[in-house]
């Protein structure tokens, strides 16, 4: 562990400002890994990525490589990706299907729940700690893992709230996305977009509910789409999905204020509610019929009445329920972050719904398109700008104290309030100053 115990976390936060060191200091990044990423619930993967016994998917929890795998009894496990013999990485591929894991170094074989099956020349270990009763001969399971409606999270800490309690007010964003499937289930589809940002992970996580930036940052891409949309509508032509998707990014400030923000314990939040930039997409034939057949008219209306934009499961994941996409955050170092972008198919919905979700993902989240790279440029400039000694403090001033808090502790505010930043740093401080587990 490289933790620097001399960091005074309290001194890095004001009620409405944060010190630039939190984005630039490698010692703070180390502390974040140990106390936040290695303690809280981190998104690991979706159950549909490991549909059949033996299916596995490799990923990371903070700095720890792990394997998501379905065992032969149907149970899903999250294992450390470390051979129990001399510690070689057990699985090298991103995904696959096995009967058993066989280490590439000396051939120890493990079941898909981590239990040791066979080793070569097992007779040579007399009078040692190697025996079938020693749990250390198995691949270790991570301390806690659980699934909420198909979304698998894991925690490297034995302590802390259970997953449902931790999700709190943002569990309903998963509910709304899953309920949009007539068959009540989602499935990952269309591959993954995975690319590296040369900036701190928090810039990305903060930006998701920053409703002050879109109208400026995405001006060039979105304004062009608006001009095209207006011309097509004047000519009574249908507006293509791509234009429909780009246009709302430069809605008026009043629209973004009305979208609103909701923030919760543990740093979670979502933007949008009854309206968002996803509210005005055109109908896809057959979709409403399929939902009404599955749930009835009333529940279908109820499902469509929520139009949340980004929901943040702080710190590792974010979904856009109405368009069924997800992004996953993988911090690499203080100024390097990998972002993965995934798309879901709504089981039982017309295939065109999936096509539109994939289009959204490639138009907005791809490194080779428009909106995502607009944001990327801002994160890049933030990382470089905060190297400046001009001012140590970063603003979170806007609408301080204008939010309301209900009896459950849930916070509500108009969309341009900086409350989401302040709420994330409140949780960040709680994690980073907690006693050693
Ligand atoms: Fe895996 Fe030796 S390190 S079998
Ligand atoms: Fe953006």
GROMACS .gro file of C-alpha atoms and ligand atoms in nm:
model
  442
    1UNK     CA    1   0.000   0.000   0.000
    2UNK     CA    2   0.129   0.342  -0.093
    3UNK     CA    3  -0.105   0.536   0.132
    4UNK     CA    4   0.020   0.869   0.257
    5UNK     CA    5  -0.134   0.905   0.603
    6UNK     CA    6  -0.023   1.267   0.626
    7UNK     CA    7  -0.288   1.392   0.383
    8UNK     CA    8  -0.533   1.615   0.564
    9UNK     CA    9  -0.853   1.546   0.371
   10UNK     CA   10  -1.054   1.805   0.567
   11UNK     CA   11  -0.822   2.080   0.445
   12UNK     CA   12  -0.896   1.998   0.081
   13UNK     CA   13  -1.266   2.079   0.098
   14UNK     CA   14  -1.463   2.393   0.166
   15UNK     CA   15  -1.842   2.383   0.172
   16UNK     CA   16  -1.847   2.520  -0.183
   17UNK     CA   17  -1.495   2.464  -0.319
   18UNK     CA   18  -1.252   2.177  -0.362
   19UNK     CA   19  -0.873   2.194  -0.372
   20UNK     CA   20  -0.711   2.125  -0.709
   21UNK     CA   21  -0.488   1.857  -0.547
   22UNK     CA   22  -0.778   1.611  -0.540
   23UNK     CA   23  -0.746   1.587  -0.917
   24UNK     CA   24  -0.367   1.609  -0.953
   25UNK     CA   25  -0.193   1.446  -0.653
   26UNK     CA   26  -0.094   1.077  -0.702
   27UNK     CA   27  -0.095   1.024  -0.322
   28UNK     CA   28  -0.462   1.123  -0.310
   29UNK     CA   29  -0.533   0.886  -0.597
   30UNK     CA   30  -0.370   0.605  -0.392
   31UNK     CA   31  -0.588   0.694  -0.097
   32UNK     CA   32  -0.899   0.692  -0.317
   33UNK     CA   33  -0.814   0.343  -0.439
   34UNK     CA   34  -0.764   0.208  -0.085
   35UNK     CA   35  -1.049   0.377   0.093
   36UNK     CA   36  -1.314   0.437  -0.170
   37UNK     CA   37  -1.272   0.197  -0.463
   38UNK     CA   38  -1.155  -0.096  -0.249
   39UNK     CA   39  -1.431  -0.051   0.008
   40UNK     CA   40  -1.757   0.052  -0.153
   41UNK     CA   41  -1.978  -0.135  -0.402
   42UNK     CA   42  -1.825  -0.126  -0.751
   43UNK     CA   43  -2.009  -0.230  -1.068
   44UNK     CA   44  -1.858  -0.550  -1.206
   45UNK     CA   45  -2.077  -0.659  -1.498
   46UNK     CA   46  -2.422  -0.764  -1.613
   47UNK     CA   47  -2.562  -1.112  -1.564
   48UNK     CA   48  -2.629  -1.139  -1.939
   49UNK     CA   49  -2.251  -1.137  -1.996
   50UNK     CA   50  -2.230  -1.475  -1.821
   51UNK     CA   51  -2.548  -1.644  -1.937
   52UNK     CA   52  -2.435  -2.007  -1.926
   53UNK     CA   53  -2.238  -2.218  -1.677
   54UNK     CA   54  -1.865  -2.160  -1.737
   55UNK     CA   55  -1.914  -1.815  -1.898
   56UNK     CA   56  -1.671  -1.562  -1.756
   57UNK     CA   57  -1.582  -1.194  -1.796
   58UNK     CA   58  -1.269  -1.029  -1.657
   59UNK     CA   59  -1.257  -0.677  -1.520
   60UNK     CA   60  -1.115  -0.476  -1.230
   61UNK     CA   61  -1.235  -0.339  -0.897
   62UNK     CA   62  -1.009  -0.040  -0.843
   63UNK     CA   63  -0.662  -0.191  -0.882
   64UNK     CA   64  -0.774  -0.550  -0.826
   65UNK     CA   65  -0.822  -0.779  -1.128
   66UNK     CA   66  -1.133  -0.998  -1.090
   67UNK     CA   67  -1.336  -1.259  -1.278
   68UNK     CA   68  -1.716  -1.256  -1.304
   69UNK     CA   69  -1.819  -1.617  -1.369
   70UNK     CA   70  -2.128  -1.837  -1.368
   71UNK     CA   71  -2.081  -2.167  -1.185
   72UNK     CA   72  -2.237  -2.496  -1.296
   73UNK     CA   73  -2.518  -2.458  -1.038
   74UNK     CA   74  -2.618  -2.127  -1.201
   75UNK     CA   75  -2.474  -1.909  -0.922
   76UNK     CA   76  -2.263  -1.610  -1.021
   77UNK     CA   77  -1.930  -1.557  -0.843
   78UNK     CA   78  -1.672  -1.279  -0.841
   79UNK     CA   79  -1.320  -1.421  -0.795
   80UNK     CA   80  -0.983  -1.253  -0.765
   81UNK     CA   81  -0.796  -1.316  -1.090
   82UNK     CA   82  -0.500  -1.473  -0.913
   83UNK     CA   83  -0.387  -1.834  -0.917
   84UNK     CA   84  -0.369  -1.990  -0.569
   85UNK     CA   85  -0.028  -2.147  -0.645
   86UNK     CA   86   0.238  -1.884  -0.716
   87UNK     CA   87  -0.001  -1.602  -0.805
   88UNK     CA   88  -0.008  -1.590  -1.184
   89UNK     CA   89  -0.307  -1.413  -1.338
   90UNK     CA   90  -0.545  -1.703  -1.384
   91UNK     CA   91  -0.749  -1.574  -1.680
   92UNK     CA   92  -0.589  -1.368  -1.956
   93UNK     CA   93  -0.887  -1.318  -2.189
   94UNK     CA   94  -1.160  -1.056  -2.159
   95UNK     CA   95  -1.437  -1.316  -2.181
   96UNK     CA   96  -1.502  -1.679  -2.271
   97UNK     CA   97  -1.649  -2.009  -2.154
   98UNK     CA   98  -1.463  -2.287  -1.969
   99UNK     CA   99  -1.534  -2.614  -1.792
  100UNK     CA  100  -1.259  -2.521  -1.544
  101UNK     CA  101  -0.986  -2.257  -1.516
  102UNK     CA  102  -0.637  -2.398  -1.586
  103UNK     CA  103  -0.341  -2.181  -1.490
  104UNK     CA  104  -0.096  -2.127  -1.773
  105UNK     CA  105   0.210  -2.160  -1.548
  106UNK     CA  106   0.205  -2.502  -1.371
  107UNK     CA  107  -0.138  -2.627  -1.470
  108UNK     CA  108  -0.336  -2.606  -1.142
  109UNK     CA  109  -0.704  -2.642  -1.232
  110UNK     CA  110  -0.987  -2.465  -1.050
  111UNK     CA  111  -1.363  -2.502  -1.064
  112UNK     CA  112  -1.570  -2.199  -1.167
  113UNK     CA  113  -1.646  -2.126  -0.799
  114UNK     CA  114  -1.270  -2.109  -0.730
  115UNK     CA  115  -1.232  -2.453  -0.569
  116UNK     CA  116  -0.909  -2.636  -0.653
  117UNK     CA  117  -0.976  -2.940  -0.872
  118UNK     CA  118  -0.641  -3.094  -0.963
  119UNK     CA  119  -0.271  -3.018  -0.960
  120UNK     CA  120   0.011  -3.208  -1.133
  121UNK     CA  121   0.205  -3.445  -0.904
  122UNK     CA  122  -0.009  -3.382  -0.597
  123UNK     CA  123   0.195  -3.635  -0.399
  124UNK     CA  124   0.488  -3.399  -0.349
  125UNK     CA  125   0.348  -3.171  -0.077
  126UNK     CA  126   0.378  -3.378   0.241
  127UNK     CA  127   0.451  -3.185   0.562
  128UNK     CA  128   0.354  -2.849   0.407
  129UNK     CA  129   0.061  -2.612   0.435
  130UNK     CA  130  -0.071  -2.752   0.109
  131UNK     CA  131  -0.363  -2.977   0.200
  132UNK     CA  132  -0.720  -3.005   0.080
  133UNK     CA  133  -0.847  -2.846   0.404
  134UNK     CA  134  -0.649  -2.526   0.356
  135UNK     CA  135  -0.879  -2.262   0.200
  136UNK     CA  136  -0.575  -2.083   0.055
  137UNK     CA  137  -0.538  -2.351  -0.211
  138UNK     CA  138  -0.858  -2.221  -0.376
  139UNK     CA  139  -0.898  -1.910  -0.588
  140UNK     CA  140  -1.033  -1.646  -0.349
  141UNK     CA  141  -1.379  -1.502  -0.384
  142UNK     CA  142  -1.401  -1.127  -0.329
  143UNK     CA  143  -1.557  -1.057   0.014
  144UNK     CA  144  -1.904  -0.949  -0.107
  145UNK     CA  145  -2.096  -0.955  -0.432
  146UNK     CA  146  -2.462  -0.920  -0.514
  147UNK     CA  147  -2.689  -0.846  -0.806
  148UNK     CA  148  -2.972  -0.598  -0.845
  149UNK     CA  149  -3.205  -0.683  -1.136
  150UNK     CA  150  -2.915  -0.823  -1.339
  151UNK     CA  151  -2.650  -0.563  -1.244
  152UNK     CA  152  -2.368  -0.725  -1.047
  153UNK     CA  153  -2.174  -0.516  -0.795
  154UNK     CA  154  -1.894  -0.630  -0.565
  155UNK     CA  155  -1.716  -0.493  -0.261
  156UNK     CA  156  -1.364  -0.576  -0.145
  157UNK     CA  157  -1.468  -0.490   0.211
  158UNK     CA  158  -1.651  -0.725   0.445
  159UNK     CA  159  -1.812  -0.424   0.609
  160UNK     CA  160  -2.063  -0.168   0.491
  161UNK     CA  161  -2.428  -0.152   0.386
  162UNK     CA  162  -2.580  -0.427   0.172
  163UNK     CA  163  -2.618  -0.352  -0.199
  164UNK     CA  164  -2.988  -0.257  -0.189
  165UNK     CA  165  -2.935  -0.020   0.104
  166UNK     CA  166  -2.632   0.133  -0.067
  167UNK     CA  167  -2.821   0.187  -0.394
  168UNK     CA  168  -3.100   0.365  -0.204
  169UNK     CA  169  -3.277   0.622  -0.421
  170UNK     CA  170  -3.097   0.528  -0.744
  171UNK     CA  171  -3.219   0.166  -0.743
  172UNK     CA  172  -3.536   0.308  -0.901
  173UNK     CA  173  -3.332   0.415  -1.207
  174UNK     CA  174  -3.234   0.051  -1.264
  175UNK     CA  175  -3.599  -0.048  -1.208
  176UNK     CA  176  -3.719   0.201  -1.469
  177UNK     CA  177  -3.463   0.085  -1.728
  178UNK     CA  178  -3.542  -0.285  -1.674
  179UNK     CA  179  -3.918  -0.221  -1.669
  180UNK     CA  180  -3.884  -0.072  -2.018
  181UNK     CA  181  -3.829  -0.429  -2.142
  182UNK     CA  182  -4.162  -0.598  -2.218
  183UNK     CA  183  -4.009  -0.927  -2.095
  184UNK     CA  184  -3.875  -0.758  -1.781
  185UNK     CA  185  -3.509  -0.828  -1.860
  186UNK     CA  186  -3.211  -0.659  -2.021
  187UNK     CA  187  -2.924  -0.805  -2.214
  188UNK     CA  188  -2.588  -0.653  -2.308
  189UNK     CA  189  -2.556  -0.621  -2.684
  190UNK     CA  190  -2.348  -0.455  -2.951
  191UNK     CA  191  -2.000  -0.493  -2.797
  192UNK     CA  192  -1.818  -0.231  -2.593
  193UNK     CA  193  -1.657   0.104  -2.669
  194UNK     CA  194  -1.350   0.129  -2.446
  195UNK     CA  195  -1.116   0.423  -2.453
  196UNK     CA  196  -0.867   0.607  -2.237
  197UNK     CA  197  -0.906   0.963  -2.111
  198UNK     CA  198  -0.588   1.147  -2.010
  199UNK     CA  199  -0.761   1.294  -1.706
  200UNK     CA  200  -0.873   1.221  -1.352
  201UNK     CA  201  -1.175   0.989  -1.308
  202UNK     CA  202  -1.373   1.246  -1.108
  203UNK     CA  203  -1.403   1.488  -1.401
  204UNK     CA  204  -1.606   1.228  -1.590
  205UNK     CA  205  -1.822   1.134  -1.291
  206UNK     CA  206  -1.894   1.500  -1.206
  207UNK     CA  207  -1.974   1.593  -1.565
  208UNK     CA  208  -2.259   1.340  -1.591
  209UNK     CA  209  -2.493   1.559  -1.388
  210UNK     CA  210  -2.339   1.895  -1.483
  211UNK     CA  211  -2.631   2.055  -1.664
  212UNK     CA  212  -2.449   2.386  -1.710
  213UNK     CA  213  -2.204   2.251  -1.967
  214UNK     CA  214  -2.400   2.087  -2.249
  215UNK     CA  215  -2.527   2.406  -2.412
  216UNK     CA  216  -2.167   2.533  -2.440
  217UNK     CA  217  -1.951   2.222  -2.476
  218UNK     CA  218  -2.176   2.057  -2.733
  219UNK     CA  219  -2.269   2.372  -2.921
  220UNK     CA  220  -2.105   2.284  -3.253
  221UNK     CA  221  -2.252   1.933  -3.286
  222UNK     CA  222  -2.595   2.007  -3.144
  223UNK     CA  223  -2.660   2.344  -3.312
  224UNK     CA  224  -2.589   2.189  -3.651
  225UNK     CA  225  -2.840   1.913  -3.575
  226UNK     CA  226  -3.103   2.171  -3.476
  227UNK     CA  227  -3.062   2.353  -3.806
  228UNK     CA  228  -3.101   2.027  -3.998
  229UNK     CA  229  -3.404   1.927  -3.787
  230UNK     CA  230  -3.578   2.259  -3.846
  231UNK     CA  231  -3.524   2.238  -4.222
  232UNK     CA  232  -3.659   1.882  -4.236
  233UNK     CA  233  -3.963   1.969  -4.024
  234UNK     CA  234  -4.037   2.275  -4.243
  235UNK     CA  235  -4.027   2.042  -4.544
  236UNK     CA  236  -4.246   1.791  -4.349
  237UNK     CA  237  -3.975   1.526  -4.371
  238UNK     CA  238  -3.911   1.284  -4.087
  239UNK     CA  239  -3.622   1.381  -3.860
  240UNK     CA  240  -3.357   1.105  -3.853
  241UNK     CA  241  -3.273   0.948  -3.516
  242UNK     CA  242  -2.923   1.099  -3.521
  243UNK     CA  243  -3.064   1.451  -3.547
  244UNK     CA  244  -3.321   1.375  -3.276
  245UNK     CA  245  -3.042   1.253  -3.048
  246UNK     CA  246  -2.805   1.547  -3.102
  247UNK     CA  247  -3.055   1.834  -3.093
  248UNK     CA  248  -3.155   1.844  -2.722
  249UNK     CA  249  -2.796   1.896  -2.603
  250UNK     CA  250  -2.840   2.267  -2.674
  251UNK     CA  251  -3.186   2.313  -2.528
  252UNK     CA  252  -3.223   2.639  -2.335
  253UNK     CA  253  -3.085   2.678  -1.984
  254UNK     CA  254  -3.445   2.693  -1.859
  255UNK     CA  255  -3.499   2.339  -1.994
  256UNK     CA  256  -3.196   2.206  -1.806
  257UNK     CA  257  -3.307   2.387  -1.490
  258UNK     CA  258  -3.647   2.223  -1.520
  259UNK     CA  259  -3.490   1.879  -1.568
  260UNK     CA  260  -3.381   1.898  -1.207
  261UNK     CA  261  -3.137   1.699  -0.996
  262UNK     CA  262  -3.179   1.438  -0.725
  263UNK     CA  263  -2.892   1.344  -0.495
  264UNK     CA  264  -2.859   1.074  -0.231
  265UNK     CA  265  -2.630   0.921   0.031
  266UNK     CA  266  -2.303   0.762  -0.082
  267UNK     CA  267  -2.259   1.020  -0.363
  268UNK     CA  268  -2.534   0.888  -0.593
  269UNK     CA  269  -2.750   1.117  -0.806
  270UNK     CA  270  -2.955   1.152  -1.121
  271UNK     CA  271  -3.048   1.437  -1.350
  272UNK     CA  272  -3.385   1.469  -1.520
  273UNK     CA  273  -3.708   1.316  -1.402
  274UNK     CA  274  -4.033   1.396  -1.572
  275UNK     CA  275  -3.837   1.560  -1.855
  276UNK     CA  276  -3.484   1.519  -1.986
  277UNK     CA  277  -3.297   1.534  -2.315
  278UNK     CA  278  -3.442   1.186  -2.385
  279UNK     CA  279  -3.810   1.285  -2.351
  280UNK     CA  280  -3.892   1.372  -2.711
  281UNK     CA  281  -3.766   1.077  -2.915
  282UNK     CA  282  -4.009   0.954  -3.178
  283UNK     CA  283  -4.214   0.639  -3.119
  284UNK     CA  284  -4.089   0.311  -3.257
  285UNK     CA  285  -4.378   0.107  -3.405
  286UNK     CA  286  -4.484  -0.187  -3.193
  287UNK     CA  287  -4.296  -0.088  -2.878
  288UNK     CA  288  -4.579   0.071  -2.678
  289UNK     CA  289  -4.809  -0.215  -2.785
  290UNK     CA  290  -4.559  -0.470  -2.655
  291UNK     CA  291  -4.525  -0.290  -2.321
  292UNK     CA  292  -4.902  -0.248  -2.281
  293UNK     CA  293  -4.951  -0.617  -2.358
  294UNK     CA  294  -4.696  -0.702  -2.088
  295UNK     CA  295  -4.793  -0.454  -1.816
  296UNK     CA  296  -5.122  -0.284  -1.908
  297UNK     CA  297  -5.182   0.081  -1.999
  298UNK     CA  298  -5.146   0.228  -1.651
  299UNK     CA  299  -4.806   0.080  -1.568
  300UNK     CA  300  -4.681   0.158  -1.920
  301UNK     CA  301  -4.772   0.525  -1.869
  302UNK     CA  302  -4.603   0.511  -1.532
  303UNK     CA  303  -4.281   0.374  -1.686
  304UNK     CA  304  -4.276   0.648  -1.952
  305UNK     CA  305  -4.346   0.919  -1.696
  306UNK     CA  306  -3.983   0.893  -1.577
  307UNK     CA  307  -3.726   1.032  -1.820
  308UNK     CA  308  -3.408   1.041  -1.619
  309UNK     CA  309  -3.090   1.145  -1.793
  310UNK     CA  310  -2.766   1.018  -1.628
  311UNK     CA  311  -2.795   0.821  -1.305
  312UNK     CA  312  -2.463   0.790  -1.118
  313UNK     CA  313  -2.385   0.489  -0.901
  314UNK     CA  314  -2.095   0.664  -0.733
  315UNK     CA  315  -1.814   0.616  -0.815
  316UNK     CA  316  -1.802   0.346  -1.081
  317UNK     CA  317  -2.100   0.346  -1.316
  318UNK     CA  318  -2.372   0.547  -1.484
  319UNK     CA  319  -2.681   0.457  -1.687
  320UNK     CA  320  -2.915   0.639  -1.921
  321UNK     CA  321  -3.238   0.448  -1.867
  322UNK     CA  322  -3.458   0.587  -2.148
  323UNK     CA  323  -3.196   0.499  -2.414
  324UNK     CA  324  -3.055   0.189  -2.237
  325UNK     CA  325  -2.684   0.267  -2.229
  326UNK     CA  326  -2.428   0.238  -1.951
  327UNK     CA  327  -2.080   0.373  -1.893
  328UNK     CA  328  -1.829   0.218  -1.656
  329UNK     CA  329  -1.539   0.407  -1.496
  330UNK     CA  330  -1.193   0.248  -1.455
  331UNK     CA  331  -0.938   0.477  -1.289
  332UNK     CA  332  -0.582   0.388  -1.393
  333UNK     CA  333  -0.378   0.669  -1.236
  334UNK     CA  334  -0.433   1.024  -1.116
  335UNK     CA  335  -0.450   1.149  -1.476
  336UNK     CA  336  -0.560   0.841  -1.668
  337UNK     CA  337  -0.907   0.683  -1.680
  338UNK     CA  338  -1.061   0.418  -1.901
  339UNK     CA  339  -1.431   0.463  -1.980
  340UNK     CA  340  -1.632   0.173  -2.116
  341UNK     CA  341  -1.962   0.227  -2.293
  342UNK     CA  342  -2.217  -0.055  -2.312
  343UNK     CA  343  -2.560  -0.091  -2.474
  344UNK     CA  344  -2.859  -0.300  -2.366
  345UNK     CA  345  -3.131  -0.480  -2.557
  346UNK     CA  346  -3.479  -0.462  -2.405
  347UNK     CA  347  -3.600  -0.822  -2.421
  348UNK     CA  348  -3.936  -0.841  -2.595
  349UNK     CA  349  -3.904  -0.498  -2.762
  350UNK     CA  350  -3.881  -0.437  -3.139
  351UNK     CA  351  -3.527  -0.469  -3.273
  352UNK     CA  352  -3.536  -0.103  -3.382
  353UNK     CA  353  -3.514  -0.006  -3.012
  354UNK     CA  354  -3.179  -0.182  -2.991
  355UNK     CA  355  -3.059  -0.020  -3.312
  356UNK     CA  356  -3.142   0.324  -3.174
  357UNK     CA  357  -2.959   0.251  -2.848
  358UNK     CA  358  -2.649   0.136  -3.035
  359UNK     CA  359  -2.669   0.446  -3.256
  360UNK     CA  360  -2.688   0.664  -2.944
  361UNK     CA  361  -2.386   0.490  -2.795
  362UNK     CA  362  -2.175   0.535  -3.108
  363UNK     CA  363  -2.286   0.894  -3.172
  364UNK     CA  364  -2.254   1.022  -2.817
  365UNK     CA  365  -2.007   0.799  -2.632
  366UNK     CA  366  -1.758   0.699  -2.902
  367UNK     CA  367  -1.410   0.851  -2.919
  368UNK     CA  368  -1.461   0.877  -3.295
  369UNK     CA  369  -1.779   1.085  -3.297
  370UNK     CA  370  -1.906   1.417  -3.162
  371UNK     CA  371  -2.050   1.462  -2.813
  372UNK     CA  372  -1.813   1.238  -2.611
  373UNK     CA  373  -1.499   1.398  -2.757
  374UNK     CA  374  -1.641   1.746  -2.677
  375UNK     CA  375  -1.644   1.640  -2.311
  376UNK     CA  376  -1.307   1.469  -2.343
  377UNK     CA  377  -1.154   1.800  -2.453
  378UNK     CA  378  -1.293   1.969  -2.139
  379UNK     CA  379  -1.154   1.697  -1.908
  380UNK     CA  380  -0.816   1.726  -2.083
  381UNK     CA  381  -0.815   2.103  -2.029
  382UNK     CA  382  -0.926   2.065  -1.667
  383UNK     CA  383  -0.632   1.833  -1.598
  384UNK     CA  384  -0.390   2.080  -1.756
  385UNK     CA  385  -0.557   2.392  -1.617
  386UNK     CA  386  -0.545   2.260  -1.261
  387UNK     CA  387  -0.167   2.226  -1.286
  388UNK     CA  388  -0.171   2.606  -1.266
  389UNK     CA  389  -0.077   2.774  -0.937
  390UNK     CA  390  -0.308   3.064  -1.014
  391UNK     CA  391  -0.575   2.951  -0.769
  392UNK     CA  392  -0.586   2.636  -0.557
  393UNK     CA  393  -0.965   2.622  -0.539
  394UNK     CA  394  -1.225   2.483  -0.781
  395UNK     CA  395  -1.577   2.628  -0.772
  396UNK     CA  396  -1.883   2.438  -0.652
  397UNK     CA  397  -2.061   2.760  -0.557
  398UNK     CA  398  -2.373   2.762  -0.770
  399UNK     CA  399  -2.705   2.768  -0.582
  400UNK     CA  400  -2.544   2.674  -0.251
  401UNK     CA  401  -2.819   2.604   0.002
  402UNK     CA  402  -3.100   2.629  -0.256
  403UNK     CA  403  -3.161   2.254  -0.256
  404UNK     CA  404  -3.436   2.090  -0.050
  405UNK     CA  405  -3.401   1.774   0.157
  406UNK     CA  406  -3.693   1.542   0.230
  407UNK     CA  407  -3.744   1.331   0.543
  408UNK     CA  408  -3.552   1.036   0.389
  409UNK     CA  409  -3.248   1.258   0.326
  410UNK     CA  410  -3.302   1.268  -0.052
  411UNK     CA  411  -3.199   1.602  -0.203
  412UNK     CA  412  -3.385   1.779  -0.481
  413UNK     CA  413  -3.266   2.084  -0.671
  414UNK     CA  414  -3.309   2.266  -0.998
  415UNK     CA  415  -3.086   2.139  -1.274
  416UNK     CA  416  -2.810   2.399  -1.269
  417UNK     CA  417  -2.737   2.367  -0.896
  418UNK     CA  418  -2.382   2.247  -0.810
  419UNK     CA  419  -2.533   2.017  -0.544
  420UNK     CA  420  -2.421   1.700  -0.722
  421UNK     CA  421  -2.055   1.807  -0.698
  422UNK     CA  422  -2.096   1.897  -0.332
  423UNK     CA  423  -2.282   1.572  -0.261
  424UNK     CA  424  -2.013   1.362  -0.431
  425UNK     CA  425  -1.740   1.529  -0.230
  426UNK     CA  426  -1.938   1.483   0.091
  427UNK     CA  427  -1.937   1.107   0.026
  428UNK     CA  428  -1.576   1.119  -0.095
  429UNK     CA  429  -1.469   1.277   0.234
  430UNK     CA  430  -1.664   1.021   0.437
  431UNK     CA  431  -1.494   0.735   0.256
  432UNK     CA  432  -1.145   0.886   0.264
  433UNK     CA  433  -1.155   0.980   0.631
  434UNK     CA  434  -1.315   0.657   0.757
  435UNK     CA  435  -1.111   0.456   1.004
  436UNK     CA  436  -0.908   0.167   0.862
  437UNK     CA  437  -1.126  -0.138   0.808
  438LIG    FE1  438  -0.061  -2.102  -1.130
  438LIG    FE2  439   0.167  -2.220  -1.069
  438LIG     S1  440   0.121  -2.010  -1.066
  438LIG     S2  441  -0.016  -2.313  -1.139
  439LIG    FE1  442  -2.131   1.656  -2.214
   0.00000   0.00000   0.00000
